[in-house]
XYZ file of C-alpha atoms in Angstrom:
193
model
C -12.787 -19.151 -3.432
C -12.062 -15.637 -4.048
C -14.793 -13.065 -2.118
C -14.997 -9.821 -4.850
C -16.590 -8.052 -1.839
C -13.611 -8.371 0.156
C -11.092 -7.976 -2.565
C -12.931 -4.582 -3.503
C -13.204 -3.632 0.075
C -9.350 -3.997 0.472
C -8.313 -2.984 -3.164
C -9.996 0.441 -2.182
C -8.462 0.943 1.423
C -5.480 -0.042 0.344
C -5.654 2.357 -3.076
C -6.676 5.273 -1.097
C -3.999 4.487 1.649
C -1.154 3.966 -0.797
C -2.035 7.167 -2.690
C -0.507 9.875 -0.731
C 2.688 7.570 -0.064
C 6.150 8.581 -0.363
C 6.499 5.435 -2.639
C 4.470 6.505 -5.072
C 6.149 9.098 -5.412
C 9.455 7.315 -5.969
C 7.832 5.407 -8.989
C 6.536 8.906 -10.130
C 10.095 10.185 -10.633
C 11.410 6.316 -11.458
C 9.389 6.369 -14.479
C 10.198 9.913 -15.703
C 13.540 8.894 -16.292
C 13.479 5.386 -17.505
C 11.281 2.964 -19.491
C 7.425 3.208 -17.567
C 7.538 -0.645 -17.894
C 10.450 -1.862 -16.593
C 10.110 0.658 -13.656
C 7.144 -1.264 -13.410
C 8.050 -5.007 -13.225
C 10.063 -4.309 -10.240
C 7.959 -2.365 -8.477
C 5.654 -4.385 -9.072
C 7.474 -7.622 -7.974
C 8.485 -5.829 -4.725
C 5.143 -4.761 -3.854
C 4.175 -8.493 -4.456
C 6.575 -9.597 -1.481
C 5.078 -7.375 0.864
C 1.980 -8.358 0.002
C 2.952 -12.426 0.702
C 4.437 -10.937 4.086
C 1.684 -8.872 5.210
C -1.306 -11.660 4.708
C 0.760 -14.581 6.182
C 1.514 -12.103 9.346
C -2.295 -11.425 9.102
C -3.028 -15.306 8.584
C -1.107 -16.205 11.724
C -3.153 -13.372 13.403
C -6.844 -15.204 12.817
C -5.158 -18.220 15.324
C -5.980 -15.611 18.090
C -9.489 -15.080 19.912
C -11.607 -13.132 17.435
C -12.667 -10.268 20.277
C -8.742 -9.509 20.668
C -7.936 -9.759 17.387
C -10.769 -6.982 16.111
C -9.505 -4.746 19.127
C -6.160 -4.820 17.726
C -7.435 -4.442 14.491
C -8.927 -1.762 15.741
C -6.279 0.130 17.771
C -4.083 -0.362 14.408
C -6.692 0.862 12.069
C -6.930 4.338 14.352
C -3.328 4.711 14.664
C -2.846 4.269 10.807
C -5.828 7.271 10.315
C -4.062 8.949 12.931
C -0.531 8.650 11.255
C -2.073 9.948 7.547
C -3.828 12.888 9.710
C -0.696 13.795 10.968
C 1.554 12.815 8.668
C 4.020 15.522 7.275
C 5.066 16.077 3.283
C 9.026 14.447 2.778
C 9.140 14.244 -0.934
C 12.394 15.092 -0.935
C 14.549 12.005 -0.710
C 16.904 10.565 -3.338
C 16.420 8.339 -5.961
C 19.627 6.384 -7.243
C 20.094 6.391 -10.669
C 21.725 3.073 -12.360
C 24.047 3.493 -15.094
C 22.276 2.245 -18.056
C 18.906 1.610 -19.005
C 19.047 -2.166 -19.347
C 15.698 -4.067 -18.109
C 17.298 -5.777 -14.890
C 18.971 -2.223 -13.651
C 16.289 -0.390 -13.912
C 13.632 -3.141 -12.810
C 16.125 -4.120 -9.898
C 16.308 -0.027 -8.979
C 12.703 -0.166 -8.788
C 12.552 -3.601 -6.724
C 15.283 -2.597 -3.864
C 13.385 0.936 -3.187
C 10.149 -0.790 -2.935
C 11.539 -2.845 -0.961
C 13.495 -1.076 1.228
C 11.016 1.775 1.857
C 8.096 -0.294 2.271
C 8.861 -2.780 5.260
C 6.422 -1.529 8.099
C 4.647 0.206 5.831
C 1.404 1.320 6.722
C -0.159 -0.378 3.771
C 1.620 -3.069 4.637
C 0.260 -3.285 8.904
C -3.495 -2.636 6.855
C -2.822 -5.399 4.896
C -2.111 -7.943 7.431
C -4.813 -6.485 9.853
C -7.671 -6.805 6.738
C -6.242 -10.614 6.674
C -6.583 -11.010 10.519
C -9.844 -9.803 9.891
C -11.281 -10.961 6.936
C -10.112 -14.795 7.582
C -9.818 -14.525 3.812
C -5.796 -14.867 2.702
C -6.344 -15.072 -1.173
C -9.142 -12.168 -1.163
C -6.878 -9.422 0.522
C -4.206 -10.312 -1.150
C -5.424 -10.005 -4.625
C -6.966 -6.873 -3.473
C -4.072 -5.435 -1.921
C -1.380 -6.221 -4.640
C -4.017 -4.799 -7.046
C -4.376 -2.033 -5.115
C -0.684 -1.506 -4.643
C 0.107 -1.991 -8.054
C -2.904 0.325 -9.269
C -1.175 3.242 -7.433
C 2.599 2.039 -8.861
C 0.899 2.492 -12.601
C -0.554 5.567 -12.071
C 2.508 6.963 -10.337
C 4.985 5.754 -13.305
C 2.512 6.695 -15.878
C 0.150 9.166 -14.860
C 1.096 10.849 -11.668
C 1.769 14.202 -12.500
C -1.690 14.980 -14.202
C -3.517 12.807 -11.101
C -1.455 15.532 -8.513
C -2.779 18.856 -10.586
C -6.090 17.367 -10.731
C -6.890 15.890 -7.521
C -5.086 17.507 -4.099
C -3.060 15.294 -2.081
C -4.552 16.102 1.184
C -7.935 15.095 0.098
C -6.423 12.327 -0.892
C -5.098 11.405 2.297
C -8.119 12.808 4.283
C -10.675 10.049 2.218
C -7.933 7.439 3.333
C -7.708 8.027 6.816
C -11.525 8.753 7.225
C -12.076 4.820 5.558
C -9.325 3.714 8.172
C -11.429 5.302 10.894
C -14.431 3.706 10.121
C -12.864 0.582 9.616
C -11.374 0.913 13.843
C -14.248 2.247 14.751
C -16.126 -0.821 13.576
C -13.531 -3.088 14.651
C -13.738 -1.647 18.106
C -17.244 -2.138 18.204
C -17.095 -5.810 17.176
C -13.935 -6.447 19.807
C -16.984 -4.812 22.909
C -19.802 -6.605 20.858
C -18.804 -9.752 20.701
């Protein structure tokens, strides 16, 4: 049974985190150049394998006593808030073009930089520490890939109005306050019991 509380919950940590993300970005300029929806489908598919990776590592995670699994939770939450804190501006890498515009080279362009840039992913560690915490596979899941695909639409489609209209450090300032509340609480539940 699917938990809309939880799926909310992680759709908007997730949303927030993903945001200010280099890979957003990289759909941003993706769909400039090439048809918005086939930039999507592979985006969208690659985000969906992270997704499948990051709650199965999260599953695996709930097989561990619940008092070290929220401190861990908890140490990774802080370290993610700590990383957007700190984290510089590099929008500046490359995008590959493919030759032509044909559905599978631009959909497969879109898949392999997802892909690629996305393994370790802070989204990604979030994801699998809400499943390790939420004991709730199918919830975070749906709520992550929504999330993730939420910010690949607005990026192909809309990302250039979203940037003039809302600042990308506030952005990243909401998402790394919700990550510290979210250690904060898991460190309280890891002393609490």
């Amino acid at each position: 049974m699917i938990s809309i509380s939880v799926t909310a919950l992680v759709f908007g940590v997730v949303f927030l985190a993903e945001l200010p993300d280099k890979t957003a970005l990289a759909g941003l300029v993706l769909g400039t150049r090439y048809r918005a929806s086939y930039v999507f489908a592979g985006v969208a598919a690659a985000f969906t394998v992270h997704v499948v990776l990051a709650v199965a590592a999260g599953s695996v995670l709930t097989l561990l006593p619940q008092r070290l699994v929220a401190a861990v939770t908890g140490v990774l939450f802080l370290a993610g808030a700590a990383v957007l804190l700190l984290k510089k501006d590099d929008d500046d890498e490359e995008i590959r073009q493919p030759r032509d515009q044909s559905f599978w080279k631009v959909a497969g362009a879109g898949f392999m930089l997802i892909l690629v840039a996305e393994f370790g992913d802070l989204t990604q560690i979030m994801t699998a520490n809400l499943a390790a915490r939420y004991d709730d596979p199918l919830s975070v899941g749906l709520g992550a890939v929504l999330a993730l695909w939420a910010v690949a639409g607005l990026g192909i489609v809309g990302g250039r109005a979203l940037m003039k209209r809302v600042p990308l450090a506030l952005i990243t300032k909401v998402a790394a306050v919700v990550m510290l509340a979210l250690g904060v609480w898991s460190g309280y539940e890891a002393i609490a019991g």
